[in-house]
């Protein structure tokens, strides 16, 4: 094979390092840029084996060997390496004789430091959005806890008043019953606090979790707040296990965001229509190789473009919404959990579905 045309094309390219290797693993051409980046002696490796060059330059060891590169399944592959303070991309592109037979490959070297810096800034921005959204969901949970604790506290106060009355009137036989009610209320408070601690454990590592237990804890914590607004919260689950390998805190954050959106919509609608009976339903079911969590409500539905609801800063809530809830929820579902978050039904009922891979 003649390499002369390829050599001439890259020989004077100022911003691109270039290496040409034949089918026997011999370096047939190396340009000045490539030599400069790795501080190589001029023309030293032209005619040498690629393996010798890989062995000499520490940063090139990621390429392993000529045999390894030759046997890569794809005709083009990228490797990212660090050299001093820069990020460099090595692209390996096979040369195929008659479009079929391996006849060597081209190695191009490009500086992608700016790309990586932008990528890092984007990741940092995403991290901050997730942290902000988590603070918002934490607020939702604290409100739920306050509603949850009011009922047993009121029950305890009432029982204490009854105990005092029993003491004053000499009806000591009834005191035992009121003490039992106090203990029951304290137990409920302890369970709620325990559920809250477990639910909001800040763990972003993959672990084996039972989705059924996660949703039961969520219902336990949020139901009192839903009840306070007259919202019926139901949980339906298929028979069987729902054990998956996932990041539990991200699943919780997504579900809290979906429930908060449904709650806000139903509260607004209930204020407009006194006869309206608001309902939220959570369903857990197996869908082939995925687990599906549906969150549905009987509100007015999605009244805007379905594609826009997952965009940042898009909101239909006047003066209250930030437009980041669903956007962050989808980031968590797709990028962090490798799952899916979709609007399955826009109205009657409004239904969002979270799909996660089964363990």
Coordinates of C-alpha atoms in Angstrom, one line a residue:
X1 CA 0.0 0.0 0.0
X2 CA 1.2 3.5 -0.8
X3 CA 1.0 6.0 2.1
X4 CA 2.4 9.0 0.3
X5 CA -0.9 10.9 -0.1
X6 CA -1.9 10.4 3.5
X7 CA 1.6 11.5 4.6
X8 CA 1.4 14.7 2.6
X9 CA -2.0 15.5 4.0
X10 CA -0.9 15.3 7.6
X11 CA 2.8 16.2 7.4
X12 CA 2.3 20.0 7.8
X13 CA -0.9 19.9 9.9
X14 CA 0.0 22.3 12.8
X15 CA -2.8 21.3 15.3
X16 CA -3.0 17.6 14.8
X17 CA -0.6 14.9 15.8
X18 CA -0.3 12.1 13.3
X19 CA 1.0 8.5 13.2
X20 CA 0.8 6.0 10.3
X21 CA 1.2 2.3 11.1
X22 CA 1.2 -0.5 8.5
X23 CA -0.3 -3.9 8.8
X24 CA 2.9 -5.3 10.3
X25 CA 2.9 -2.8 13.2
X26 CA 5.7 -0.7 11.8
X27 CA 5.5 3.1 12.1
X28 CA 5.7 4.4 8.5
X29 CA 5.2 8.1 9.3
X30 CA 5.1 10.4 12.3
X31 CA 4.6 14.1 12.1
X32 CA 6.4 16.9 14.1
X33 CA 3.3 17.7 16.2
X34 CA 3.2 14.1 17.5
X35 CA 6.9 14.1 18.2
X36 CA 6.7 17.5 20.0
X37 CA 3.8 16.6 22.2
X38 CA 5.6 13.5 23.5
X39 CA 9.1 15.0 23.4
X40 CA 10.4 12.4 20.9
X41 CA 13.7 12.5 19.1
X42 CA 13.1 13.6 15.5
X43 CA 12.5 10.6 13.1
X44 CA 13.7 8.2 15.8
X45 CA 10.6 6.0 15.6
X46 CA 9.9 6.3 11.9
X47 CA 10.5 2.7 10.7
X48 CA 10.4 1.3 14.3
X49 CA 7.8 -1.0 15.7
X50 CA 4.7 0.7 17.3
X51 CA 5.2 -1.5 20.4
X52 CA 8.6 0.1 21.0
X53 CA 7.0 3.5 20.9
X54 CA 4.2 2.5 23.3
X55 CA 6.8 1.0 25.7
X56 CA 8.8 4.2 25.6
X57 CA 6.1 6.8 26.2
X58 CA 4.2 6.4 29.5
X59 CA 1.0 8.1 28.3
X60 CA 0.7 5.8 25.3
X61 CA 0.6 2.7 27.4
X62 CA -3.2 2.9 27.4
X63 CA -3.0 1.7 23.7
X64 CA -1.4 -1.6 25.1
X65 CA 0.0 -3.0 21.9
X66 CA -0.3 -3.2 18.1
X67 CA -2.0 -6.6 18.4
X68 CA -4.6 -5.2 20.8
X69 CA -5.4 -2.2 18.5
X70 CA -5.5 -4.4 15.4
X71 CA -8.1 -6.7 17.1
X72 CA -10.5 -4.0 18.2
X73 CA -14.0 -4.8 17.0
X74 CA -14.6 -1.3 15.7
X75 CA -12.9 0.4 12.7
X76 CA -12.4 3.5 14.7
X77 CA -11.7 3.9 18.5
X78 CA -10.9 6.8 20.8
X79 CA -8.6 6.9 23.8
X80 CA -8.4 9.9 26.2
X81 CA -5.1 10.5 28.0
X82 CA -3.6 13.2 30.3
X83 CA -0.3 14.8 29.4
X84 CA 0.9 17.4 31.8
X85 CA -2.2 19.7 32.3
X86 CA -3.8 18.8 29.0
X87 CA -6.4 16.2 27.9
X88 CA -5.5 14.6 24.6
X89 CA -7.6 12.3 22.4
X90 CA -6.0 9.5 20.4
X91 CA -8.2 8.3 17.6
X92 CA -7.3 5.0 16.0
X93 CA -8.9 4.5 12.5
X94 CA -8.3 1.3 10.5
X95 CA -7.1 1.4 6.9
X96 CA -8.9 -1.2 4.9
X97 CA -7.6 -2.4 1.6
X98 CA -10.5 -2.7 -0.9
X99 CA -12.8 -1.7 2.0
X100 CA -12.3 -5.1 3.6
X101 CA -8.8 -6.3 4.5
X102 CA -6.8 -4.7 7.4
X103 CA -3.8 -2.8 6.0
X104 CA -2.8 -0.7 9.0
X105 CA -4.2 2.3 10.9
X106 CA -4.0 6.0 11.4
X107 CA -3.5 7.5 14.8
X108 CA -4.5 11.1 15.2
X109 CA -3.7 13.2 18.3
X110 CA -5.8 16.2 19.2
X111 CA -6.0 18.6 22.2
X112 CA -9.5 18.3 23.8
X113 CA -8.6 20.3 27.0
X114 CA -11.2 23.0 26.3
X115 CA -13.8 20.3 25.6
X116 CA -13.1 18.6 28.9
X117 CA -13.3 22.0 30.8
X118 CA -16.7 22.7 29.3
X119 CA -17.8 19.1 30.2
X120 CA -16.6 19.6 33.8
X121 CA -18.5 22.9 34.0
X122 CA -21.6 21.3 32.7
X123 CA -21.2 18.4 35.2
X124 CA -20.7 20.9 38.1
X125 CA -23.8 22.9 37.0
X126 CA -25.8 19.6 36.9
X127 CA -24.5 18.7 40.4
X128 CA -25.7 22.0 41.7
X129 CA -29.1 21.7 40.1
X130 CA -29.5 18.2 41.7
X131 CA -28.4 19.6 45.1
X132 CA -30.9 22.5 44.8
X133 CA -33.7 20.1 43.8
X134 CA -32.8 17.8 46.8
X135 CA -33.1 20.8 49.2
X136 CA -36.6 21.5 47.7
X137 CA -37.6 17.8 48.2
X138 CA -36.2 18.0 51.7
X139 CA -38.6 20.9 52.4
X140 CA -41.5 18.7 51.2
X141 CA -40.4 15.9 53.5
X142 CA -40.1 18.2 56.5
X143 CA -43.6 19.5 55.9
X144 CA -44.8 15.9 55.7
X145 CA -43.1 15.1 59.0
X146 CA -44.7 18.1 60.8
X147 CA -48.1 16.9 59.6
X148 CA -47.3 13.3 60.6
X149 CA -46.3 14.3 64.1
X150 CA -49.2 16.5 64.9
X151 CA -51.8 13.7 65.1
X152 CA -49.9 11.5 67.6
X153 CA -48.9 14.6 69.6
X154 CA -52.6 15.7 69.8
X155 CA -53.5 12.1 70.8
X156 CA -50.9 12.1 73.6
X157 CA -52.1 15.5 74.9
X158 CA -55.7 14.3 75.0
X159 CA -54.7 11.1 76.8
X160 CA -52.7 13.1 79.4
X161 CA -55.7 15.3 80.0
X162 CA -57.9 12.2 80.5
X163 CA -55.3 10.7 82.9
X164 CA -55.3 13.9 84.9
X165 CA -59.1 13.8 85.0
X166 CA -59.1 10.2 86.1
X167 CA -56.7 11.0 88.9
X168 CA -58.9 13.9 90.1
X169 CA -62.1 11.8 90.0
X170 CA -60.5 8.6 91.3
X171 CA -61.3 6.6 88.2
X172 CA -57.9 4.8 88.3
X173 CA -59.1 1.8 86.2
X174 CA -59.3 3.9 83.0
X175 CA -55.7 5.2 83.4
X176 CA -54.2 2.0 81.9
X177 CA -56.2 2.5 78.7
X178 CA -55.0 6.1 78.3
X179 CA -51.4 5.1 79.0
X180 CA -51.7 2.4 76.2
X181 CA -52.9 5.1 73.8
X182 CA -49.9 7.3 74.7
X183 CA -47.5 4.4 74.1
X184 CA -49.2 3.7 70.7
X185 CA -48.8 7.3 69.7
X186 CA -45.1 7.4 70.8
X187 CA -44.5 4.2 68.8
X188 CA -46.1 5.8 65.7
X189 CA -43.8 8.9 66.1
X190 CA -40.8 6.7 66.5
X191 CA -41.6 4.7 63.3
X192 CA -42.1 8.0 61.4
X193 CA -38.8 9.4 62.5
X194 CA -37.0 6.1 61.7
X195 CA -38.6 6.0 58.3
X196 CA -37.6 9.6 57.6
X197 CA -34.0 8.8 58.7
X198 CA -33.8 5.8 56.4
X199 CA -35.6 7.5 53.6
X200 CA -33.2 10.5 53.5
X201 CA -30.0 8.7 54.0
X202 CA -27.6 10.5 51.7
X203 CA -26.1 7.6 49.9
X204 CA -25.3 8.0 46.2
X205 CA -23.7 4.6 45.7
X206 CA -25.3 1.6 43.9
X207 CA -26.9 -0.9 46.3
X208 CA -29.4 -3.6 46.3
X209 CA -32.8 -2.2 47.4
X210 CA -36.4 -3.3 47.7
X211 CA -38.5 -0.7 45.8
X212 CA -41.6 -1.9 47.7
X213 CA -40.1 -0.8 51.0
X214 CA -39.0 2.5 49.6
X215 CA -42.5 3.4 48.4
X216 CA -44.1 2.2 51.7
X217 CA -41.8 4.5 53.6
X218 CA -42.6 7.4 51.2
X219 CA -46.4 6.8 51.7
X220 CA -46.0 6.6 55.5
X221 CA -44.2 10.0 55.6
X222 CA -46.3 11.9 53.0
X223 CA -49.8 10.5 53.7
X224 CA -50.6 12.8 56.7
X225 CA -49.8 15.9 54.6
X226 CA -51.9 14.5 51.7
X227 CA -54.8 13.8 54.2
X228 CA -54.5 17.4 55.5
X229 CA -55.3 18.7 52.0
X230 CA -58.1 16.1 51.5
X231 CA -56.0 14.1 49.0
X232 CA -56.4 10.3 48.9
X233 CA -53.0 8.6 48.5
X234 CA -53.0 5.0 47.4
X235 CA -50.3 2.4 46.8
X236 CA -50.9 -0.7 44.6
X237 CA -48.2 -3.3 44.1
X238 CA -48.1 -6.5 42.1
X239 CA -47.2 -9.8 43.9
X240 CA -43.6 -10.7 44.0
X241 CA -40.2 -9.1 44.7
X242 CA -39.0 -5.8 43.4
X243 CA -35.3 -6.0 44.2
X244 CA -33.0 -4.0 42.0
X245 CA -29.5 -2.6 42.0
X246 CA -29.8 1.2 42.0
X247 CA -29.1 4.4 43.9
X248 CA -32.0 4.6 46.4
X249 CA -31.6 8.3 47.2
X250 CA -32.1 9.2 43.5
X251 CA -35.2 7.0 43.2
X252 CA -36.7 8.7 46.3
X253 CA -35.9 12.2 45.0
X254 CA -37.6 11.4 41.7
X255 CA -40.7 10.1 43.4
X256 CA -40.9 13.0 45.8
X257 CA -40.8 15.4 42.9
X258 CA -43.6 13.6 41.1
X259 CA -45.7 13.5 44.2
X260 CA -45.1 17.2 44.9
X261 CA -46.2 18.2 41.4
X262 CA -49.3 16.1 41.7
X263 CA -50.1 17.5 45.2
X264 CA -49.8 21.1 44.1
X265 CA -52.0 20.6 41.1
X266 CA -54.7 18.8 43.1
X267 CA -54.7 21.5 45.9
X268 CA -55.2 24.2 43.3
X269 CA -58.0 22.3 41.6
X270 CA -59.7 21.5 45.0
X271 CA -59.7 25.3 45.8
X272 CA -61.5 26.0 42.6
X273 CA -64.0 23.1 42.9
X274 CA -65.3 22.2 46.4
X275 CA -66.9 19.0 45.2
X276 CA -63.6 17.7 43.6
X277 CA -62.2 14.5 45.2
X278 CA -58.4 14.6 44.7
X279 CA -56.5 11.3 44.3
X280 CA -52.9 10.2 43.8
X281 CA -52.1 6.6 43.0
X282 CA -48.7 4.9 43.0
X283 CA -48.4 1.6 41.2
X284 CA -45.4 -0.8 41.2
X285 CA -45.2 -3.5 38.6
X286 CA -42.8 -5.6 36.5
X287 CA -42.5 -4.7 32.8
X288 CA -40.4 -7.4 31.1
X289 CA -36.8 -6.6 32.0
X290 CA -37.7 -3.4 33.9
X291 CA -39.6 -2.3 37.0
X292 CA -42.2 0.4 36.4
X293 CA -43.3 2.9 39.1
X294 CA -46.4 4.8 38.0
X295 CA -47.5 8.1 39.7
X296 CA -50.9 9.2 38.6
X297 CA -53.4 11.8 39.7
X298 CA -56.9 12.9 38.6
X299 CA -56.0 16.5 38.1
X300 CA -56.5 18.6 34.9
X301 CA -53.6 17.0 33.1
X302 CA -50.7 18.3 31.2
X303 CA -52.0 21.4 29.4
X304 CA -48.8 22.3 27.5
X305 CA -46.4 20.7 25.0
X306 CA -45.5 17.2 26.3
X307 CA -41.9 17.7 25.1
X308 CA -41.4 20.9 27.0
X309 CA -42.3 19.7 30.5
X310 CA -38.9 18.1 30.9
X311 CA -37.0 21.3 29.8
X312 CA -35.2 23.5 32.4
X313 CA -37.2 26.5 33.7
X314 CA -40.4 25.4 32.1
X315 CA -43.3 25.7 34.6
X316 CA -47.1 26.2 34.6
X317 CA -47.2 27.2 38.3
X318 CA -47.6 31.0 38.6
X319 CA -45.2 32.6 41.0
X320 CA -44.3 29.3 42.7
X321 CA -42.7 26.9 40.3
X322 CA -39.0 27.0 39.3
X323 CA -39.4 24.7 36.3
X324 CA -36.5 22.5 37.5
X325 CA -38.3 19.6 39.2
X326 CA -39.1 17.4 36.2
X327 CA -35.8 18.5 34.5
X328 CA -33.7 17.3 37.4
X329 CA -35.9 14.2 37.9
X330 CA -35.2 13.1 34.3
X331 CA -31.5 13.8 34.6
X332 CA -31.5 11.5 37.7
X333 CA -33.5 8.8 35.9
X334 CA -31.7 8.8 32.6
X335 CA -28.1 9.8 33.4
X336 CA -27.6 8.6 37.0
X337 CA -29.9 5.5 37.1
X338 CA -29.7 4.6 33.4
X339 CA -33.5 4.3 33.4
X340 CA -36.4 6.2 31.8
X341 CA -38.9 8.9 33.0
X342 CA -41.8 9.4 30.7
X343 CA -45.2 11.1 30.6
X344 CA -47.2 8.0 29.9
X345 CA -50.6 9.7 29.9
X346 CA -51.3 13.5 29.7
X347 CA -54.9 13.4 31.2
X348 CA -57.5 11.2 32.8
X349 CA -55.4 10.3 34.7
X350 CA -52.1 12.3 34.4
X351 CA -49.5 9.6 34.7
X352 CA -45.7 9.7 34.9
X353 CA -43.7 6.5 34.8
X354 CA -40.3 5.7 36.1
X355 CA -38.7 2.6 34.5
X356 CA -35.6 1.0 36.1
X357 CA -33.6 -2.0 35.1
X358 CA -34.2 -5.2 37.1
X359 CA -31.1 -6.7 38.9

